[in-house]
Amino acid sequence: MPATPSVAVIVVAAGSGTRLGLNRPKAFVEIAGRTILSRSLDPVRGMAEPVSIVVVVPEALVAETAAGLDAAVVAGAATRQQSVAAGLAVVPEGTEIVLVHDAARAFTPPEVFDRVVAAVRATGHGVIPGLPVTDTIKGVAADGTVRDTIDRSTLTAVQTPQGFPLGQLTEAYRLAAGDFTDDAALLREAGHPVSVVAGDGRSFKITTADDLGRAEDLLRRSLPTMRTGVGVDAHAFSTDEGEELWLAGLFWPGERGLSGHSDGDVVAHAICDALLGASGLGDLGSRFGTADPELAGAHGEVFLRRTRQILAAEGFTVGNVSVQLIGNRPRFSPRKAEADALLSAVLGAPVSVSATTTDGLGSVGRGEGLTAIATALVVGVTRSG
C-alpha cells in the first residue's frame, strides 16, 4: 500500500450561501458549468506533492458529493468551526500537516497551498496566507462617527488555505471555549504562534452575487480561446517529368511533382491556410507571396515553421490539425504514419492526414492534380483590455 501523504487538505463547503441568494448551498452553485466546490479542488490536485483530501458538505449532499470523488466526504455542522472539526475527525493517521481551505476561495492558485505547506514545515507552527490592506481603515463609534485612523501597515487581509501541524490544530479544537472566525484565531487562543505568508489576489471569497460575477469574469479572462479554421489548396501535376513530388512534408520517389512557385505541397499549404484563418492572421497568399524569391521551390516544412512562428508571435499555439488529401496517386496509406509524425513534430501538435479519391469525378478524379482540405484548431489566451 502507498504511504499516507504527510499533508491533508480539509475543504470546507458546508455553508448555506444565503447571501448569494440562489437557493442552493454556495459551494454547489455553478460557474461556467462547474460547481464552486469542483473548481476549488483543482488547485488542491495541482499541489507539488500528493495530499489526502477531506471535503465537508451539507449533510443532505454527502452521498451526491462522494459519488466519483476521490476524497473523504463528511457532513458539516451549524458553524464553520464545527464543520472543520468534523473534517479533522477523519484526517488519515500519519498526517503531519493539515490545511483548512474555504471552497468559496475557488481560484486560489496551487502555489499558495505549496507556500503554506513549506512555511509550516520551516516554522513548526501555524501559517496563513494574506494580503496587505490597501484601503484606509477607520475606527468608528456606535453612532457612526469616526474615532481614529488605524495604521494599515500592521494589518493583513487573511485568506485560506490556513496550515497547521496536525497536533497543534487538534489540541486547539479540543481546548476551544468559543466559536472563532478562523482557525488561526483558535490556534492563537490555544497559545500557539501563527505566521503570515503572501496570499494571492485570485483567492477572493465568493460570498455575494457581485463576487460571483467577479469569478465569472476572472474565468472568462483566464480561459484559453479556441478557434477553428479551414484551408484548401490544389495544384496540378507538373508537365515536367523530372519534377519531384513533395507531399505532406515527404519526398515521394518515382512520382511526378506538382506545379507551383514552391514545391506545391498541397497538404502543407492547406494546413497553413487553416491555421492562419483560424487565428485571423491572413492566408497563404498574403503571408507567402509568389514574389518572394526565398520561397521559390521551398518545401512545405518551411511554410509550416513560419506559420507556427507567426501564430506564436500573436499568442496562439496549434491545438490539432486534420487533413483530407484528395487524389488518385500517390498511394498515401503506407506512409501515413510517417507523414503524421513529421507534421506533428513541425507544428508541435497532433496532425492527422487521411486520403481519398473522387471516384473519377472532376479534374482530380481524372488524375490531373491533387487537392487537400485542412481543418485546424488554434488556442490562444484572451487578451483583456
Short mmCIF file of C-alpha atoms in Angstrom, two decimals:
data_model
loop_
_atom_site.label_atom_id
_atom_site.label_comp_id
_atom_site.label_asym_id
_atom_site.label_seq_id
_atom_site.Cartn_x
_atom_site.Cartn_y
_atom_site.Cartn_z
CA MET A 1 0.00 0.00 0.00
CA PRO A 2 1.24 3.51 -0.76
CA ALA A 3 2.23 5.56 2.27
CA THR A 4 -0.23 8.08 3.67
CA PRO A 5 0.61 11.59 2.44
CA SER A 6 2.05 13.79 5.16
CA VAL A 7 -0.33 16.62 4.21
CA ALA A 8 -4.13 16.64 4.34
CA VAL A 9 -6.39 19.38 2.99
CA ILE A 10 -9.82 19.95 4.51
CA VAL A 11 -12.06 21.78 2.04
CA VAL A 12 -14.96 23.39 3.86
CA ALA A 13 -18.08 23.55 1.68
CA ALA A 14 -20.91 23.26 4.19
CA GLY A 15 -22.18 26.86 4.11
CA SER A 16 -25.75 27.66 3.10
CA GLY A 17 -24.79 30.57 0.85
CA THR A 18 -27.83 32.66 1.76
CA ARG A 19 -26.07 35.91 0.78
CA LEU A 20 -25.65 34.55 -2.72
CA GLY A 21 -29.45 34.38 -3.00
CA LEU A 22 -29.62 31.35 -5.30
CA ASN A 23 -31.47 28.82 -3.09
CA ARG A 24 -28.56 26.42 -3.36
CA PRO A 25 -25.64 25.83 -0.99
CA LYS A 26 -22.89 28.16 -2.16
CA ALA A 27 -20.30 25.51 -2.97
CA PHE A 28 -22.77 23.81 -5.30
CA VAL A 29 -23.55 26.89 -7.37
CA GLU A 30 -22.14 26.53 -10.88
CA ILE A 31 -19.71 28.85 -12.64
CA ALA A 32 -19.43 28.13 -16.36
CA GLY A 33 -20.82 24.62 -16.00
CA ARG A 34 -18.84 23.52 -12.92
CA THR A 35 -19.63 23.94 -9.24
CA ILE A 36 -17.61 26.21 -6.99
CA LEU A 37 -16.61 23.11 -4.99
CA SER A 38 -15.34 21.35 -8.11
CA ARG A 39 -13.24 24.35 -9.08
CA SER A 40 -11.88 24.70 -5.53
CA LEU A 41 -10.47 21.16 -5.74
CA ASP A 42 -8.44 21.91 -8.89
CA PRO A 43 -5.59 23.72 -7.10
CA VAL A 44 -5.53 21.07 -4.36
CA ARG A 45 -4.94 18.41 -7.00
CA GLY A 46 -2.35 20.69 -8.59
CA MET A 47 -0.14 20.83 -5.49
CA ALA A 48 3.50 19.82 -5.78
CA GLU A 49 3.06 16.79 -3.53
CA PRO A 50 0.28 14.22 -3.06
CA VAL A 51 -2.22 15.06 -0.32
CA SER A 52 -5.20 13.49 1.39
CA ILE A 53 -8.42 15.40 0.72
CA VAL A 54 -11.36 15.75 3.09
CA VAL A 55 -14.47 17.59 1.88
CA VAL A 56 -17.08 18.88 4.32
CA VAL A 57 -20.54 19.47 2.82
CA PRO A 58 -24.16 19.81 3.98
CA GLU A 59 -25.47 16.51 5.30
CA ALA A 60 -28.09 16.22 2.55
CA LEU A 61 -25.37 16.39 -0.13
CA VAL A 62 -22.85 13.90 1.26
CA ALA A 63 -23.88 11.00 -0.98
CA GLU A 64 -24.11 13.19 -4.09
CA THR A 65 -20.69 14.69 -3.46
CA ALA A 66 -18.99 11.41 -2.63
CA ALA A 67 -20.06 9.79 -5.91
CA GLY A 68 -17.00 9.69 -8.15
CA LEU A 69 -14.91 11.92 -5.89
CA ASP A 70 -11.52 10.64 -4.74
CA ALA A 71 -11.79 12.18 -1.28
CA ALA A 72 -13.32 11.57 2.12
CA VAL A 73 -16.68 13.37 2.33
CA VAL A 74 -18.30 14.16 5.67
CA ALA A 75 -21.31 16.14 6.82
CA GLY A 76 -20.79 19.63 8.14
CA ALA A 77 -22.50 21.31 11.08
CA ALA A 78 -24.11 24.57 12.12
CA THR A 79 -20.88 26.59 12.26
CA ARG A 80 -17.69 26.64 10.26
CA GLN A 81 -15.68 25.64 13.34
CA GLN A 82 -17.87 22.60 13.92
CA SER A 83 -17.59 21.67 10.24
CA VAL A 84 -13.78 21.82 10.37
CA ALA A 85 -13.89 19.64 13.50
CA ALA A 86 -15.91 17.07 11.53
CA GLY A 87 -13.24 17.09 8.83
CA LEU A 88 -10.43 16.78 11.37
CA ALA A 89 -12.05 13.67 12.77
CA VAL A 90 -11.44 11.75 9.51
CA VAL A 91 -7.95 13.00 8.63
CA PRO A 92 -5.87 9.84 7.99
CA GLU A 93 -3.38 8.58 10.54
CA GLY A 94 0.15 9.53 9.59
CA THR A 95 -0.83 13.05 8.57
CA GLU A 96 1.58 15.70 9.86
CA ILE A 97 0.23 18.95 8.39
CA VAL A 98 -3.38 19.98 7.85
CA LEU A 99 -4.53 22.76 5.55
CA VAL A 100 -8.03 24.17 6.00
CA HIS A 101 -9.44 25.80 2.89
CA ASP A 102 -12.73 27.53 2.12
CA ALA A 103 -14.31 26.17 -1.05
CA ALA A 104 -15.59 29.69 -1.67
CA ARG A 105 -12.00 30.71 -2.49
CA ALA A 106 -12.19 28.57 -5.60
CA PHE A 107 -9.48 30.29 -7.64
CA THR A 108 -6.62 30.15 -5.14
CA PRO A 109 -3.54 29.08 -7.14
CA PRO A 110 -1.75 25.81 -6.24
CA GLU A 111 1.43 27.72 -5.39
CA VAL A 112 -0.31 29.32 -2.39
CA PHE A 113 -1.04 25.85 -0.99
CA ASP A 114 2.58 24.83 -1.57
CA ARG A 115 3.83 28.04 0.02
CA VAL A 116 1.79 27.44 3.17
CA VAL A 117 2.97 23.82 3.48
CA ALA A 118 6.61 24.85 3.09
CA ALA A 119 6.26 27.55 5.73
CA VAL A 120 4.58 25.21 8.23
CA ARG A 121 7.45 22.77 7.80
CA ALA A 122 10.02 25.54 8.19
CA THR A 123 8.48 27.17 11.26
CA GLY A 124 6.80 24.25 13.00
CA HIS A 125 3.68 26.32 13.67
CA GLY A 126 0.58 27.74 12.01
CA VAL A 127 0.82 29.69 8.75
CA ILE A 128 -1.84 31.72 6.96
CA PRO A 129 -1.76 33.50 3.58
CA GLY A 130 -2.69 37.16 3.49
CA LEU A 131 -2.55 40.37 1.50
CA PRO A 132 -1.60 43.86 2.70
CA VAL A 133 -4.60 46.10 3.39
CA THR A 134 -4.59 48.89 0.81
CA ASP A 135 -7.68 50.87 1.87
CA THR A 136 -7.61 53.45 4.63
CA ILE A 137 -9.19 51.91 7.73
CA LYS A 138 -11.18 53.96 10.24
CA GLY A 139 -12.30 53.08 13.73
CA VAL A 140 -15.99 54.05 14.02
CA ALA A 141 -18.10 54.66 17.13
CA ALA A 142 -21.57 53.22 17.67
CA ASP A 143 -23.18 56.45 16.47
CA GLY A 144 -21.25 56.31 13.19
CA THR A 145 -18.68 58.97 13.93
CA VAL A 146 -15.03 58.29 13.14
CA ARG A 147 -12.89 57.71 16.23
CA ASP A 148 -9.46 57.24 14.65
CA THR A 149 -7.45 56.10 11.64
CA ILE A 150 -5.91 52.67 12.07
CA ASP A 151 -2.35 52.07 10.91
CA ARG A 152 -2.93 49.75 7.96
CA SER A 153 0.77 48.76 7.82
CA THR A 154 0.06 46.44 10.74
CA LEU A 155 -2.99 44.84 9.08
CA THR A 156 -3.33 41.82 6.79
CA ALA A 157 -6.39 40.60 4.89
CA VAL A 158 -6.40 36.90 5.70
CA GLN A 159 -7.16 34.16 3.16
CA THR A 160 -7.10 30.37 3.02
CA PRO A 161 -5.69 27.72 2.98
CA GLN A 162 -4.50 28.05 6.55
CA GLY A 163 -1.94 25.42 7.50
CA PHE A 164 -1.02 23.90 10.86
CA PRO A 165 0.81 20.98 12.41
CA LEU A 166 -1.92 18.42 12.99
CA GLY A 167 -1.15 18.08 16.70
CA GLN A 168 -1.45 21.81 17.35
CA LEU A 169 -4.71 22.15 15.44
CA THR A 170 -6.24 19.12 17.15
CA GLU A 171 -5.25 20.49 20.55
CA ALA A 172 -6.68 23.92 19.74
CA TYR A 173 -10.01 22.39 18.78
CA ARG A 174 -10.06 20.28 21.93
CA LEU A 175 -9.45 23.34 24.10
CA ALA A 176 -11.76 25.74 22.22
CA ALA A 177 -14.05 27.58 24.60
CA GLY A 178 -15.91 29.58 21.98
CA ASP A 179 -16.57 29.98 18.28
CA PHE A 180 -13.84 31.71 16.24
CA THR A 181 -13.97 33.22 12.78
CA ASP A 182 -10.97 31.25 11.51
CA ASP A 183 -8.60 28.51 12.58
CA ALA A 184 -5.67 30.89 13.11
CA ALA A 185 -7.63 32.73 15.83
CA LEU A 186 -8.42 29.43 17.51
CA LEU A 187 -4.76 28.40 17.44
CA ARG A 188 -3.65 31.73 18.89
CA GLU A 189 -6.19 31.28 21.70
CA ALA A 190 -4.53 27.95 22.47
CA GLY A 191 -1.17 29.72 22.79
CA HIS A 192 0.44 28.74 19.50
CA PRO A 193 2.12 31.27 17.17
CA VAL A 194 0.87 31.90 13.65
CA SER A 195 2.85 33.45 10.79
CA VAL A 196 1.72 35.10 7.55
CA VAL A 197 2.94 34.33 4.03
CA ALA A 198 2.00 36.04 0.78
CA GLY A 199 -1.51 35.34 -0.43
CA ASP A 200 -2.93 35.95 -3.91
CA GLY A 201 -5.49 38.34 -5.36
CA ARG A 202 -7.26 35.46 -7.07
CA SER A 203 -8.04 33.95 -3.68
CA PHE A 204 -11.04 36.21 -3.07
CA LYS A 205 -14.05 34.71 -1.32
CA ILE A 206 -17.25 34.19 -3.31
CA THR A 207 -19.95 35.39 -0.92
CA THR A 208 -22.33 37.73 -2.76
CA ALA A 209 -23.79 37.93 -6.24
CA ASP A 210 -21.14 40.56 -7.09
CA ASP A 211 -18.42 38.10 -6.07
CA LEU A 212 -19.98 35.50 -8.35
CA GLY A 213 -19.86 37.98 -11.22
CA ARG A 214 -16.21 38.67 -10.46
CA ALA A 215 -15.50 34.93 -10.52
CA GLU A 216 -17.22 34.51 -13.87
CA ASP A 217 -15.26 37.45 -15.29
CA LEU A 218 -11.97 36.02 -14.00
CA LEU A 219 -12.78 32.69 -15.58
CA ARG A 220 -13.63 34.27 -18.92
CA ARG A 221 -10.37 36.22 -18.96
CA SER A 222 -8.18 33.31 -17.91
CA LEU A 223 -9.64 30.57 -20.09
CA PRO A 224 -7.98 29.97 -23.46
CA THR A 225 -9.87 30.91 -26.59
CA MET A 226 -10.24 28.18 -29.16
CA ARG A 227 -10.72 28.96 -32.83
CA THR A 228 -11.11 26.74 -35.87
CA GLY A 229 -10.14 27.35 -39.47
CA VAL A 230 -10.42 25.59 -42.82
CA GLY A 231 -7.79 25.68 -45.54
CA VAL A 232 -7.96 24.35 -49.12
CA ASP A 233 -5.15 24.01 -51.64
CA ALA A 234 -4.95 22.44 -55.10
CA HIS A 235 -2.13 22.01 -57.58
CA ALA A 236 -1.92 20.37 -60.98
CA PHE A 237 0.75 17.80 -61.70
CA SER A 238 3.74 19.35 -63.43
CA THR A 239 4.30 18.84 -67.13
CA ASP A 240 7.98 18.37 -66.28
CA GLU A 241 8.52 14.66 -65.78
CA GLY A 242 11.64 15.41 -63.74
CA GLU A 243 9.74 17.46 -61.14
CA GLU A 244 9.93 15.85 -57.69
CA LEU A 245 6.81 15.21 -55.67
CA TRP A 246 6.82 16.59 -52.13
CA LEU A 247 3.64 15.89 -50.23
CA ALA A 248 2.82 16.17 -46.50
CA GLY A 249 6.44 17.18 -45.96
CA LEU A 250 7.75 13.94 -47.52
CA PHE A 251 9.64 13.22 -50.74
CA TRP A 252 7.90 10.64 -52.96
CA PRO A 253 10.47 8.99 -55.26
CA GLY A 254 9.22 7.96 -58.69
CA GLU A 255 6.13 10.22 -58.54
CA ARG A 256 5.65 13.28 -60.74
CA GLY A 257 5.71 16.55 -58.82
CA LEU A 258 3.14 19.29 -58.54
CA SER A 259 3.46 22.63 -60.31
CA GLY A 260 3.82 25.82 -58.29
CA HIS A 261 6.15 28.60 -57.17
CA SER A 262 7.21 26.39 -54.24
CA ASP A 263 7.17 22.60 -54.17
CA GLY A 264 3.35 22.58 -54.47
CA ASP A 265 2.82 20.56 -51.27
CA VAL A 266 -0.97 20.83 -51.08
CA VAL A 267 -1.15 19.25 -47.61
CA ALA A 268 1.31 21.70 -46.05
CA HIS A 269 -0.25 24.68 -47.83
CA ALA A 270 -3.79 23.75 -46.78
CA ILE A 271 -2.60 23.42 -43.17
CA CYS A 272 -1.03 26.88 -43.27
CA ASP A 273 -4.22 28.40 -44.67
CA ALA A 274 -6.30 26.72 -41.98
CA LEU A 275 -4.01 27.90 -39.17
CA LEU A 276 -3.80 31.47 -40.44
CA GLY A 277 -7.54 31.62 -40.99
CA ALA A 278 -8.33 30.26 -37.54
CA SER A 279 -6.14 32.85 -35.87
CA GLY A 280 -7.34 35.71 -38.08
CA LEU A 281 -3.84 36.38 -39.34
CA GLY A 282 -4.35 36.32 -43.08
CA ASP A 283 -3.87 33.47 -45.53
CA LEU A 284 -1.18 31.72 -47.51
CA GLY A 285 -1.27 34.23 -50.36
CA SER A 286 -0.97 37.33 -48.17
CA ARG A 287 1.72 35.88 -45.94
CA PHE A 288 3.79 33.97 -48.52
CA GLY A 289 3.52 35.68 -51.88
CA THR A 290 4.97 34.27 -55.09
CA ALA A 291 7.08 37.44 -55.36
CA ASP A 292 9.30 36.22 -52.52
CA PRO A 293 12.39 34.66 -54.20
CA GLU A 294 13.33 32.84 -50.97
CA LEU A 295 10.19 30.70 -51.33
CA ALA A 296 10.92 29.56 -54.88
CA GLY A 297 10.98 25.77 -54.67
CA ALA A 298 10.67 25.88 -50.86
CA HIS A 299 9.36 22.75 -49.22
CA GLY A 300 6.16 22.64 -47.17
CA GLU A 301 8.09 22.38 -43.92
CA VAL A 302 9.37 25.95 -44.45
CA PHE A 303 5.81 27.29 -44.70
CA LEU A 304 4.68 25.31 -41.68
CA ARG A 305 7.51 26.53 -39.46
CA ARG A 306 6.98 30.15 -40.50
CA THR A 307 3.24 29.86 -39.92
CA ARG A 308 3.83 28.48 -36.44
CA GLN A 309 6.14 31.43 -35.71
CA ILE A 310 3.51 33.92 -36.94
CA LEU A 311 0.91 32.37 -34.64
CA ALA A 312 3.27 32.29 -31.67
CA ALA A 313 4.07 35.99 -32.06
CA GLU A 314 0.36 36.72 -31.63
CA GLY A 315 -0.12 34.42 -28.63
CA PHE A 316 -1.53 31.38 -30.43
CA THR A 317 -0.50 27.74 -30.32
CA VAL A 318 -1.64 24.91 -32.55
CA GLY A 319 -4.24 22.67 -30.96
CA ASN A 320 -4.55 19.99 -33.64
CA VAL A 321 -4.93 19.63 -37.40
CA SER A 322 -6.86 17.17 -39.56
CA VAL A 323 -6.25 16.97 -43.33
CA GLN A 324 -8.11 15.21 -46.12
CA LEU A 325 -5.93 14.59 -49.21
CA ILE A 326 -7.94 14.03 -52.42
CA GLY A 327 -6.36 12.38 -55.46
CA ASN A 328 -5.67 9.15 -57.31
CA ARG A 329 -1.94 8.99 -56.54
CA PRO A 330 0.43 8.53 -54.85
CA ARG A 331 -0.83 5.70 -52.63
CA PHE A 332 -0.77 7.52 -49.35
CA SER A 333 -1.73 4.99 -46.67
CA PRO A 334 1.68 3.19 -46.46
CA ARG A 335 3.32 6.49 -45.42
CA LYS A 336 0.51 7.98 -43.36
CA ALA A 337 2.20 7.33 -40.00
CA GLU A 338 5.43 8.85 -41.30
CA ALA A 339 3.64 11.95 -42.58
CA ASP A 340 1.63 12.39 -39.37
CA ALA A 341 4.77 12.15 -37.23
CA LEU A 342 6.72 14.66 -39.32
CA LEU A 343 3.92 17.24 -39.47
CA SER A 344 3.15 16.83 -35.77
CA ALA A 345 6.80 17.41 -34.89
CA VAL A 346 7.00 20.57 -37.02
CA LEU A 347 3.81 22.08 -35.56
CA GLY A 348 4.22 20.80 -32.01
CA ALA A 349 0.66 19.43 -32.06
CA PRO A 350 -1.22 16.36 -33.31
CA VAL A 351 -1.67 16.24 -37.09
CA SER A 352 -3.61 13.52 -38.88
CA VAL A 353 -3.73 13.15 -42.67
CA SER A 354 -6.07 10.79 -44.49
CA ALA A 355 -6.58 10.27 -48.22
CA THR A 356 -9.48 9.56 -50.54
CA THR A 357 -10.43 9.72 -54.23
CA THR A 358 -13.37 11.23 -56.11
CA ASP A 359 -14.26 8.04 -57.97
CA GLY A 360 -13.14 9.64 -61.24
CA LEU A 361 -15.11 12.85 -60.85
CA GLY A 362 -13.56 16.20 -61.78
CA SER A 363 -10.02 17.18 -62.63
CA VAL A 364 -8.60 15.45 -59.55
CA GLY A 365 -10.52 12.31 -60.41
CA ARG A 366 -9.02 12.42 -63.92
CA GLY A 367 -5.55 12.42 -62.33
CA GLU A 368 -4.70 16.00 -63.27
CA GLY A 369 -3.60 17.04 -59.79
CA LEU A 370 -4.20 16.89 -56.03
CA THR A 371 -6.38 18.77 -53.55
CA ALA A 372 -6.13 18.98 -49.77
CA ILE A 373 -8.64 20.26 -47.23
CA ALA A 374 -7.35 21.03 -43.73
CA THR A 375 -9.23 21.82 -40.52
CA ALA A 376 -7.21 23.36 -37.72
CA LEU A 377 -7.76 24.29 -34.06
CA VAL A 378 -5.67 27.08 -32.58
CA VAL A 379 -5.55 28.07 -28.91
CA GLY A 380 -4.80 31.50 -27.52
CA VAL A 381 -5.21 33.34 -24.22
CA THR A 382 -7.92 36.01 -24.22
CA ARG A 383 -6.34 39.43 -24.01
CA SER A 384 -8.08 41.78 -21.59
CA GLY A 385 -8.46 45.49 -22.25
#
